[in-house]
Short mmCIF file of C-alpha atoms and ligand atoms in Angstrom, two decimals:
data_model
loop_
_atom_site.label_atom_id
_atom_site.label_comp_id
_atom_site.label_asym_id
_atom_site.label_seq_id
_atom_site.Cartn_x
_atom_site.Cartn_y
_atom_site.Cartn_z
CA UNK M 1 233.16 169.42 138.56
CA UNK M 2 230.94 170.82 141.19
CA UNK M 3 227.35 171.21 140.22
CA UNK M 4 225.32 173.38 142.47
CA UNK M 5 221.64 173.56 143.15
CA UNK M 6 219.75 176.76 142.63
CA UNK M 7 216.26 177.17 143.98
CA UNK M 8 213.68 178.94 141.91
CA UNK M 9 212.50 182.13 143.52
CA UNK M 10 208.91 181.22 142.91
CA UNK M 11 209.30 177.64 143.99
CA UNK M 12 206.43 176.60 146.11
CA UNK M 13 206.66 174.14 148.94
CA UNK M 14 205.43 170.73 147.94
CA UNK M 15 204.51 168.00 150.39
CA UNK M 16 207.46 165.69 150.92
CA UNK M 17 206.78 161.98 150.93
CA UNK M 18 209.74 161.38 153.20
CA UNK M 19 209.14 163.75 156.09
CA UNK M 20 205.59 164.92 155.45
CA UNK M 21 206.45 168.63 155.57
CA UNK M 22 205.63 170.97 152.71
CA UNK M 23 209.27 171.80 152.23
CA UNK M 24 209.90 170.07 148.94
CA UNK M 25 211.18 172.62 146.45
CA UNK M 26 211.99 172.52 142.78
CA UNK M 27 215.61 173.40 142.11
CA UNK M 28 217.82 173.71 139.06
CA UNK M 29 221.11 171.86 138.84
CA UNK M 30 223.67 174.35 137.57
CA UNK M 31 226.97 173.25 136.09
CA UNK M 32 230.35 174.92 136.29
CA UNK M 33 229.67 177.07 133.25
CA UNK M 34 226.46 178.38 134.76
CA UNK M 35 224.16 176.45 132.47
CA UNK M 36 221.25 174.50 133.83
CA UNK M 37 222.01 170.83 133.38
CA UNK M 38 218.94 169.47 135.04
CA UNK M 39 216.25 169.90 137.58
CA UNK M 40 215.53 168.17 140.80
CA UNK M 41 213.38 168.44 143.85
CA UNK M 42 215.04 169.00 147.18
CA UNK M 43 213.37 168.82 150.53
CA UNK M 44 214.94 171.39 152.79
CA UNK M 45 213.89 169.42 155.83
CA UNK M 46 215.34 166.12 154.61
CA UNK M 47 218.38 167.95 153.27
CA UNK M 48 219.29 169.00 156.79
CA UNK M 49 219.25 165.40 157.89
CA UNK M 50 220.98 163.95 154.88
CA UNK M 51 222.88 161.49 157.05
CA UNK M 52 219.69 159.74 157.95
CA UNK M 53 218.63 159.74 154.30
CA UNK M 54 221.96 158.21 153.33
CA UNK M 55 221.44 155.41 155.79
CA UNK M 56 217.96 154.77 154.46
CA UNK M 57 219.31 154.56 150.90
ZN1 ZN L 101 211.31 165.85 153.45
#
């Protein structure tokens, strides 16, 4: 079971509370069958430094 995240084409950059950059984007969580199972917000800046985020959590 490997859900993947799919960014909306029109997703605008929202200010991220973590890093302060406007790189927070709305994304859809897509399941194996291609159906959208949820939505989330992913910061592309924080996502690149997920190790640091993991330590913080
Ligand atoms: Zn961020």
